[in-house]
Amino acid sequence: MRDSAALTRICGRGRLARWQPNPVLVDRCQDERIAPCMGVGTLRINPLQWLEQDPAFAAAWANYVQVGQDGPYDLWCRKEESDVCRRILKSPEALAIVQGK
């Protein structure tokens, strides 16, 4: 299990560093019926907090700022591109995707 957790963190930090996505939607995991938010009993998994336990991921994620929330998602933008990101997130097309329409 530790190997798969380590591999997941390595992939997460590698993709974040390579692709530098903007914007990023992070599921707040309010619904335990939906993966990857499933929990065991009262144990809840917060994917972002779990990934941030990796110092390399945390360093790359420090370049992002939360700009809002919509539906079950937190909306994040790269700090140096946050104005562009905010305009994208305000578009009707982006809102429809976030809201699952």
mmCIF file of N, CA and C in Angstrom:
data_model
loop_
_atom_site.group_PDB
_atom_site.id
_atom_site.type_symbol
_atom_site.label_atom_id
_atom_site.label_comp_id
_atom_site.label_asym_id
_atom_site.label_seq_id
_atom_site.Cartn_x
_atom_site.Cartn_y
_atom_site.Cartn_z
ATOM 1 N N MET A 1 0.819 -1.193 0.000
ATOM 2 C CA MET A 1 0.000 0.000 0.000
ATOM 3 C C MET A 1 0.865 1.259 0.000
ATOM 4 N N ARG A 2 1.981 1.213 0.728
ATOM 5 C CA ARG A 2 2.857 2.384 0.768
ATOM 6 C C ARG A 2 3.422 2.703 -0.610
ATOM 7 N N ASP A 3 3.725 1.655 -1.390
ATOM 8 C CA ASP A 3 4.267 1.877 -2.727
ATOM 9 C C ASP A 3 3.267 2.599 -3.619
ATOM 10 N N SER A 4 2.001 2.211 -3.554
ATOM 11 C CA SER A 4 0.996 2.876 -4.392
ATOM 12 C C SER A 4 0.745 4.302 -3.917
ATOM 13 N N ALA A 5 0.814 4.543 -2.616
ATOM 14 C CA ALA A 5 0.659 5.909 -2.107
ATOM 15 C C ALA A 5 1.820 6.777 -2.572
ATOM 16 N N ALA A 6 3.027 6.243 -2.498
ATOM 17 C CA ALA A 6 4.203 6.999 -2.943
ATOM 18 C C ALA A 6 4.127 7.280 -4.438
ATOM 19 N N LEU A 7 3.721 6.284 -5.215
ATOM 20 C CA LEU A 7 3.601 6.464 -6.664
ATOM 21 C C LEU A 7 2.546 7.521 -7.000
ATOM 22 N N THR A 8 1.440 7.506 -6.278
ATOM 23 C CA THR A 8 0.382 8.500 -6.510
ATOM 24 C C THR A 8 0.902 9.902 -6.242
ATOM 25 N N ARG A 9 1.647 10.076 -5.168
ATOM 26 C CA ARG A 9 2.198 11.401 -4.852
ATOM 27 C C ARG A 9 3.236 11.822 -5.883
ATOM 28 N N ILE A 10 4.073 10.892 -6.323
ATOM 29 C CA ILE A 10 5.073 11.203 -7.341
ATOM 30 C C ILE A 10 4.389 11.650 -8.626
ATOM 31 N N CYS A 11 3.359 10.928 -9.039
ATOM 32 C CA CYS A 11 2.622 11.295 -10.255
ATOM 33 C C CYS A 11 1.940 12.646 -10.092
ATOM 34 N N GLY A 12 1.349 12.884 -8.920
ATOM 35 C CA GLY A 12 0.672 14.157 -8.679
ATOM 36 C C GLY A 12 1.617 15.332 -8.787
ATOM 37 N N ARG A 13 2.763 15.229 -8.139
ATOM 38 C CA ARG A 13 3.710 16.354 -8.193
ATOM 39 C C ARG A 13 4.322 16.501 -9.582
ATOM 40 N N GLY A 14 4.558 15.377 -10.268
ATOM 41 C CA GLY A 14 5.120 15.449 -11.615
ATOM 42 C C GLY A 14 4.177 16.114 -12.598
ATOM 43 N N ARG A 15 2.923 15.757 -12.528
ATOM 44 C CA ARG A 15 1.937 16.350 -13.443
ATOM 45 C C ARG A 15 1.708 17.823 -13.128
ATOM 46 N N LEU A 16 1.681 18.156 -11.854
ATOM 47 C CA LEU A 16 1.500 19.562 -11.471
ATOM 48 C C LEU A 16 2.676 20.398 -11.980
ATOM 49 N N ALA A 17 3.884 19.900 -11.805
ATOM 50 C CA ALA A 17 5.069 20.633 -12.245
ATOM 51 C C ALA A 17 5.138 20.730 -13.774
ATOM 52 N N ARG A 18 4.797 19.636 -14.466
ATOM 53 C CA ARG A 18 4.907 19.633 -15.917
ATOM 54 C C ARG A 18 3.819 20.458 -16.591
ATOM 55 N N TRP A 19 2.576 20.247 -16.212
ATOM 56 C CA TRP A 19 1.457 20.861 -16.924
ATOM 57 C C TRP A 19 1.046 22.211 -16.353
ATOM 58 N N GLN A 20 1.339 22.482 -15.099
ATOM 59 C CA GLN A 20 0.972 23.741 -14.449
ATOM 60 C C GLN A 20 -0.455 24.143 -14.799
ATOM 61 N N PRO A 21 -1.425 23.285 -14.479
ATOM 62 C CA PRO A 21 -2.810 23.555 -14.863
ATOM 63 C C PRO A 21 -3.343 24.850 -14.256
ATOM 64 N N ASN A 22 -4.252 25.471 -14.989
ATOM 65 C CA ASN A 22 -4.847 26.722 -14.541
ATOM 66 C C ASN A 22 -6.157 26.908 -15.296
ATOM 67 N N PRO A 23 -7.279 26.854 -14.667
ATOM 68 C CA PRO A 23 -7.541 26.673 -13.242
ATOM 69 C C PRO A 23 -7.505 25.197 -12.835
ATOM 70 N N VAL A 24 -7.611 24.982 -11.528
ATOM 71 C CA VAL A 24 -7.694 23.633 -10.964
ATOM 72 C C VAL A 24 -8.960 23.568 -10.118
ATOM 73 N N LEU A 25 -9.754 22.540 -10.332
ATOM 74 C CA LEU A 25 -10.945 22.298 -9.517
ATOM 75 C C LEU A 25 -10.615 21.191 -8.526
ATOM 76 N N VAL A 26 -10.814 21.457 -7.248
ATOM 77 C CA VAL A 26 -10.528 20.472 -6.209
ATOM 78 C C VAL A 26 -11.833 20.106 -5.527
ATOM 79 N N ASP A 27 -12.175 18.841 -5.597
ATOM 80 C CA ASP A 27 -13.408 18.354 -4.972
ATOM 81 C C ASP A 27 -13.266 18.438 -3.450
ATOM 82 N N ARG A 28 -14.232 19.065 -2.789
ATOM 83 C CA ARG A 28 -14.208 19.180 -1.328
ATOM 84 C C ARG A 28 -14.628 17.891 -0.641
ATOM 85 N N CYS A 29 -15.030 16.912 -1.429
ATOM 86 C CA CYS A 29 -15.378 15.587 -0.908
ATOM 87 C C CYS A 29 -16.497 15.641 0.122
ATOM 88 N N GLN A 30 -17.563 16.297 -0.240
ATOM 89 C CA GLN A 30 -18.716 16.378 0.656
ATOM 90 C C GLN A 30 -19.606 15.147 0.535
ATOM 91 N N ASP A 31 -19.484 14.425 -0.562
ATOM 92 C CA ASP A 31 -20.335 13.266 -0.802
ATOM 93 C C ASP A 31 -19.471 12.014 -0.817
ATOM 94 N N GLU A 32 -19.554 11.205 0.234
ATOM 95 C CA GLU A 32 -18.715 10.027 0.367
ATOM 96 C C GLU A 32 -19.054 8.938 -0.648
ATOM 97 N N ARG A 33 -20.155 9.083 -1.369
ATOM 98 C CA ARG A 33 -20.511 8.077 -2.366
ATOM 99 C C ARG A 33 -19.693 8.225 -3.642
ATOM 100 N N ILE A 34 -19.005 9.351 -3.794
ATOM 101 C CA ILE A 34 -18.277 9.645 -5.024
ATOM 102 C C ILE A 34 -16.780 9.491 -4.796
ATOM 103 N N ALA A 35 -16.133 8.651 -5.622
ATOM 104 C CA ALA A 35 -14.671 8.519 -5.551
ATOM 105 C C ALA A 35 -14.051 9.821 -6.039
ATOM 106 N N PRO A 36 -12.941 10.293 -5.529
ATOM 107 C CA PRO A 36 -12.070 9.668 -4.541
ATOM 108 C C PRO A 36 -12.399 10.077 -3.112
ATOM 109 N N CYS A 37 -13.609 10.512 -2.861
ATOM 110 C CA CYS A 37 -13.979 11.048 -1.556
ATOM 111 C C CYS A 37 -14.433 9.974 -0.576
ATOM 112 N N MET A 38 -14.451 8.745 -1.018
ATOM 113 C CA MET A 38 -14.959 7.687 -0.154
ATOM 114 C C MET A 38 -14.150 7.598 1.132
ATOM 115 N N GLY A 39 -14.820 7.365 2.211
ATOM 116 C CA GLY A 39 -14.174 7.207 3.504
ATOM 117 C C GLY A 39 -14.500 5.850 4.088
ATOM 118 N N VAL A 40 -13.819 5.522 5.135
ATOM 119 C CA VAL A 40 -14.086 4.275 5.845
ATOM 120 C C VAL A 40 -14.655 4.683 7.194
ATOM 121 N N GLY A 41 -15.946 4.434 7.396
ATOM 122 C CA GLY A 41 -16.576 4.863 8.638
ATOM 123 C C GLY A 41 -16.518 6.371 8.737
ATOM 124 N N THR A 42 -15.883 6.864 9.797
ATOM 125 C CA THR A 42 -15.774 8.310 9.988
ATOM 126 C C THR A 42 -14.493 8.878 9.390
ATOM 127 N N LEU A 43 -13.628 8.018 8.869
ATOM 128 C CA LEU A 43 -12.399 8.485 8.246
ATOM 129 C C LEU A 43 -12.720 9.126 6.908
ATOM 130 N N ARG A 44 -12.359 10.369 6.746
ATOM 131 C CA ARG A 44 -12.579 11.094 5.482
ATOM 132 C C ARG A 44 -11.221 11.412 4.875
ATOM 133 N N ILE A 45 -11.131 11.307 3.587
ATOM 134 C CA ILE A 45 -9.886 11.583 2.888
ATOM 135 C C ILE A 45 -10.030 12.912 2.159
ATOM 136 N N ASN A 46 -9.106 13.817 2.408
ATOM 137 C CA ASN A 46 -9.047 15.074 1.683
ATOM 138 C C ASN A 46 -7.873 14.948 0.712
ATOM 139 N N PRO A 47 -8.153 14.752 -0.586
ATOM 140 C CA PRO A 47 -7.067 14.495 -1.543
ATOM 141 C C PRO A 47 -5.991 15.577 -1.563
ATOM 142 N N LEU A 48 -6.379 16.835 -1.482
ATOM 143 C CA LEU A 48 -5.398 17.914 -1.537
ATOM 144 C C LEU A 48 -4.490 17.890 -0.309
ATOM 145 N N GLN A 49 -5.071 17.756 0.866
ATOM 146 C CA GLN A 49 -4.247 17.693 2.078
ATOM 147 C C GLN A 49 -3.322 16.483 2.051
ATOM 148 N N TRP A 50 -3.817 15.374 1.529
ATOM 149 C CA TRP A 50 -3.013 14.167 1.448
ATOM 150 C C TRP A 50 -1.829 14.379 0.498
ATOM 151 N N LEU A 51 -2.069 14.981 -0.662
ATOM 152 C CA LEU A 51 -0.983 15.242 -1.611
ATOM 153 C C LEU A 51 0.029 16.239 -1.052
ATOM 154 N N GLU A 52 -0.445 17.203 -0.272
ATOM 155 C CA GLU A 52 0.445 18.225 0.276
ATOM 156 C C GLU A 52 1.402 17.680 1.329
ATOM 157 N N GLN A 53 1.222 16.451 1.743
ATOM 158 C CA GLN A 53 2.178 15.831 2.657
ATOM 159 C C GLN A 53 3.513 15.558 1.959
ATOM 160 N N ASP A 54 3.503 15.572 0.629
ATOM 161 C CA ASP A 54 4.720 15.432 -0.152
ATOM 162 C C ASP A 54 5.339 16.813 -0.314
ATOM 163 N N PRO A 55 6.561 17.033 0.192
ATOM 164 C CA PRO A 55 7.163 18.374 0.135
ATOM 165 C C PRO A 55 7.279 18.940 -1.284
ATOM 166 N N ALA A 56 7.569 18.099 -2.270
ATOM 167 C CA ALA A 56 7.698 18.593 -3.646
ATOM 168 C C ALA A 56 6.338 19.053 -4.182
ATOM 169 N N PHE A 57 5.279 18.304 -3.887
ATOM 170 C CA PHE A 57 3.942 18.726 -4.310
ATOM 171 C C PHE A 57 3.574 20.023 -3.599
ATOM 172 N N ALA A 58 3.812 20.076 -2.291
ATOM 173 C CA ALA A 58 3.465 21.272 -1.517
ATOM 174 C C ALA A 58 4.180 22.510 -2.055
ATOM 175 N N ALA A 59 5.439 22.347 -2.465
ATOM 176 C CA ALA A 59 6.193 23.479 -3.012
ATOM 177 C C ALA A 59 5.572 23.957 -4.327
ATOM 178 N N ALA A 60 5.191 23.015 -5.190
ATOM 179 C CA ALA A 60 4.558 23.388 -6.457
ATOM 180 C C ALA A 60 3.173 23.989 -6.221
ATOM 181 N N TRP A 61 2.429 23.435 -5.261
ATOM 182 C CA TRP A 61 1.071 23.910 -4.973
ATOM 183 C C TRP A 61 1.087 25.297 -4.336
ATOM 184 N N ALA A 62 2.217 25.691 -3.758
ATOM 185 C CA ALA A 62 2.334 27.024 -3.156
ATOM 186 C C ALA A 62 2.184 28.120 -4.202
ATOM 187 N N ASN A 63 2.269 27.758 -5.491
ATOM 188 C CA ASN A 63 2.090 28.727 -6.575
ATOM 189 C C ASN A 63 0.623 28.951 -6.920
ATOM 190 N N TYR A 64 -0.288 28.343 -6.162
ATOM 191 C CA TYR A 64 -1.721 28.444 -6.437
ATOM 192 C C TYR A 64 -2.421 29.178 -5.307
ATOM 193 N N VAL A 65 -3.522 29.823 -5.660
ATOM 194 C CA VAL A 65 -4.344 30.527 -4.681
ATOM 195 C C VAL A 65 -5.800 30.135 -4.922
ATOM 196 N N GLN A 66 -6.529 29.932 -3.830
ATOM 197 C CA GLN A 66 -7.952 29.609 -3.968
ATOM 198 C C GLN A 66 -8.705 30.891 -4.282
ATOM 199 N N VAL A 67 -9.499 30.843 -5.366
ATOM 200 C CA VAL A 67 -10.222 32.044 -5.801
ATOM 201 C C VAL A 67 -11.725 31.940 -5.579
ATOM 202 N N GLY A 68 -12.195 30.803 -5.140
ATOM 203 C CA GLY A 68 -13.623 30.684 -4.906
ATOM 204 C C GLY A 68 -14.064 29.247 -4.770
ATOM 205 N N GLN A 69 -15.393 29.083 -4.759
ATOM 206 C CA GLN A 69 -16.025 27.775 -4.660
ATOM 207 C C GLN A 69 -17.229 27.773 -5.577
ATOM 208 N N ASP A 70 -17.524 26.616 -6.124
ATOM 209 C CA ASP A 70 -18.746 26.451 -6.901
ATOM 210 C C ASP A 70 -19.160 25.001 -6.791
ATOM 211 N N GLY A 71 -20.392 24.783 -6.404
ATOM 212 C CA GLY A 71 -20.846 23.410 -6.208
ATOM 213 C C GLY A 71 -19.938 22.713 -5.211
ATOM 214 N N PRO A 72 -19.526 21.491 -5.511
ATOM 215 C CA PRO A 72 -18.673 20.753 -4.577
ATOM 216 C C PRO A 72 -17.184 21.055 -4.745
ATOM 217 N N TYR A 73 -16.849 22.070 -5.551
ATOM 218 C CA TYR A 73 -15.445 22.316 -5.882
ATOM 219 C C TYR A 73 -14.898 23.595 -5.277
ATOM 220 N N ASP A 74 -13.621 23.538 -4.897
ATOM 221 C CA ASP A 74 -12.839 24.732 -4.610
ATOM 222 C C ASP A 74 -12.127 25.081 -5.912
ATOM 223 N N LEU A 75 -12.085 26.356 -6.233
ATOM 224 C CA LEU A 75 -11.483 26.819 -7.480
ATOM 225 C C LEU A 75 -10.128 27.449 -7.180
ATOM 226 N N TRP A 76 -9.100 26.943 -7.828
ATOM 227 C CA TRP A 76 -7.730 27.400 -7.607
ATOM 228 C C TRP A 76 -7.132 27.922 -8.902
ATOM 229 N N CYS A 77 -6.298 28.955 -8.792
ATOM 230 C CA CYS A 77 -5.605 29.524 -9.944
ATOM 231 C C CYS A 77 -4.122 29.690 -9.613
ATOM 232 N N ARG A 78 -3.312 29.634 -10.671
ATOM 233 C CA ARG A 78 -1.890 29.951 -10.496
ATOM 234 C C ARG A 78 -1.794 31.429 -10.118
ATOM 235 N N LYS A 79 -0.981 31.729 -9.124
ATOM 236 C CA LYS A 79 -0.902 33.102 -8.618
ATOM 237 C C LYS A 79 -0.577 34.117 -9.702
ATOM 238 N N GLU A 80 0.408 33.802 -10.543
ATOM 239 C CA GLU A 80 0.823 34.783 -11.545
ATOM 240 C C GLU A 80 -0.157 34.901 -12.709
ATOM 241 N N GLU A 81 -1.126 33.996 -12.779
ATOM 242 C CA GLU A 81 -2.118 34.033 -13.855
ATOM 243 C C GLU A 81 -3.541 34.076 -13.304
ATOM 244 N N SER A 82 -3.701 34.579 -12.108
ATOM 245 C CA SER A 82 -5.015 34.502 -11.464
ATOM 246 C C SER A 82 -6.073 35.359 -12.156
ATOM 247 N N ASP A 83 -5.696 36.500 -12.756
ATOM 248 C CA ASP A 83 -6.694 37.326 -13.448
ATOM 249 C C ASP A 83 -7.280 36.592 -14.646
ATOM 250 N N VAL A 84 -6.411 35.963 -15.447
ATOM 251 C CA VAL A 84 -6.869 35.184 -16.597
ATOM 252 C C VAL A 84 -7.738 34.027 -16.115
ATOM 253 N N CYS A 85 -7.279 33.365 -15.094
ATOM 254 C CA CYS A 85 -8.004 32.226 -14.536
ATOM 255 C C CYS A 85 -9.399 32.647 -14.057
ATOM 256 N N ARG A 86 -9.492 33.758 -13.366
ATOM 257 C CA ARG A 86 -10.796 34.225 -12.869
ATOM 258 C C ARG A 86 -11.762 34.506 -14.021
ATOM 259 N N ARG A 87 -11.244 35.065 -15.114
ATOM 260 C CA ARG A 87 -12.097 35.327 -16.280
ATOM 261 C C ARG A 87 -12.588 34.015 -16.887
ATOM 262 N N ILE A 88 -11.708 33.026 -16.963
ATOM 263 C CA ILE A 88 -12.103 31.715 -17.485
ATOM 264 C C ILE A 88 -13.211 31.131 -16.620
ATOM 265 N N LEU A 89 -13.020 31.186 -15.310
ATOM 266 C CA LEU A 89 -13.990 30.591 -14.386
ATOM 267 C C LEU A 89 -15.335 31.298 -14.409
ATOM 268 N N LYS A 90 -15.368 32.556 -14.815
ATOM 269 C CA LYS A 90 -16.634 33.292 -14.885
ATOM 270 C C LYS A 90 -17.398 33.028 -16.179
ATOM 271 N N SER A 91 -16.759 32.374 -17.134
ATOM 272 C CA SER A 91 -17.424 32.127 -18.418
ATOM 273 C C SER A 91 -18.569 31.140 -18.239
ATOM 274 N N PRO A 92 -19.642 31.295 -19.010
ATOM 275 C CA PRO A 92 -20.779 30.377 -18.907
ATOM 276 C C PRO A 92 -20.387 28.917 -19.154
ATOM 277 N N GLU A 93 -19.445 28.709 -20.070
ATOM 278 C CA GLU A 93 -19.016 27.344 -20.374
ATOM 279 C C GLU A 93 -18.339 26.693 -19.176
ATOM 280 N N ALA A 94 -17.453 27.440 -18.530
ATOM 281 C CA ALA A 94 -16.739 26.902 -17.362
ATOM 282 C C ALA A 94 -17.721 26.649 -16.218
ATOM 283 N N LEU A 95 -18.632 27.570 -15.995
ATOM 284 C CA LEU A 95 -19.615 27.383 -14.915
ATOM 285 C C LEU A 95 -20.480 26.159 -15.169
ATOM 286 N N ALA A 96 -20.840 25.910 -16.415
ATOM 287 C CA ALA A 96 -21.638 24.738 -16.734
ATOM 288 C C ALA A 96 -20.880 23.452 -16.436
ATOM 289 N N ILE A 97 -19.575 23.441 -16.724
ATOM 290 C CA ILE A 97 -18.765 22.257 -16.422
ATOM 291 C C ILE A 97 -18.676 22.037 -14.921
ATOM 292 N N VAL A 98 -18.389 23.095 -14.185
ATOM 293 C CA VAL A 98 -18.266 22.995 -12.738
ATOM 294 C C VAL A 98 -19.573 22.540 -12.110
ATOM 295 N N GLN A 99 -20.674 23.042 -12.619
ATOM 296 C CA GLN A 99 -21.975 22.714 -12.036
ATOM 297 C C GLN A 99 -22.559 21.415 -12.596
ATOM 298 N N GLY A 100 -21.818 20.774 -13.491
ATOM 299 C CA GLY A 100 -22.246 19.484 -14.031
ATOM 300 C C GLY A 100 -23.425 19.575 -14.985
ATOM 301 N N LYS A 101 -23.528 20.662 -15.708
ATOM 302 C CA LYS A 101 -24.650 20.850 -16.644
ATOM 303 C C LYS A 101 -24.232 20.510 -18.053
#
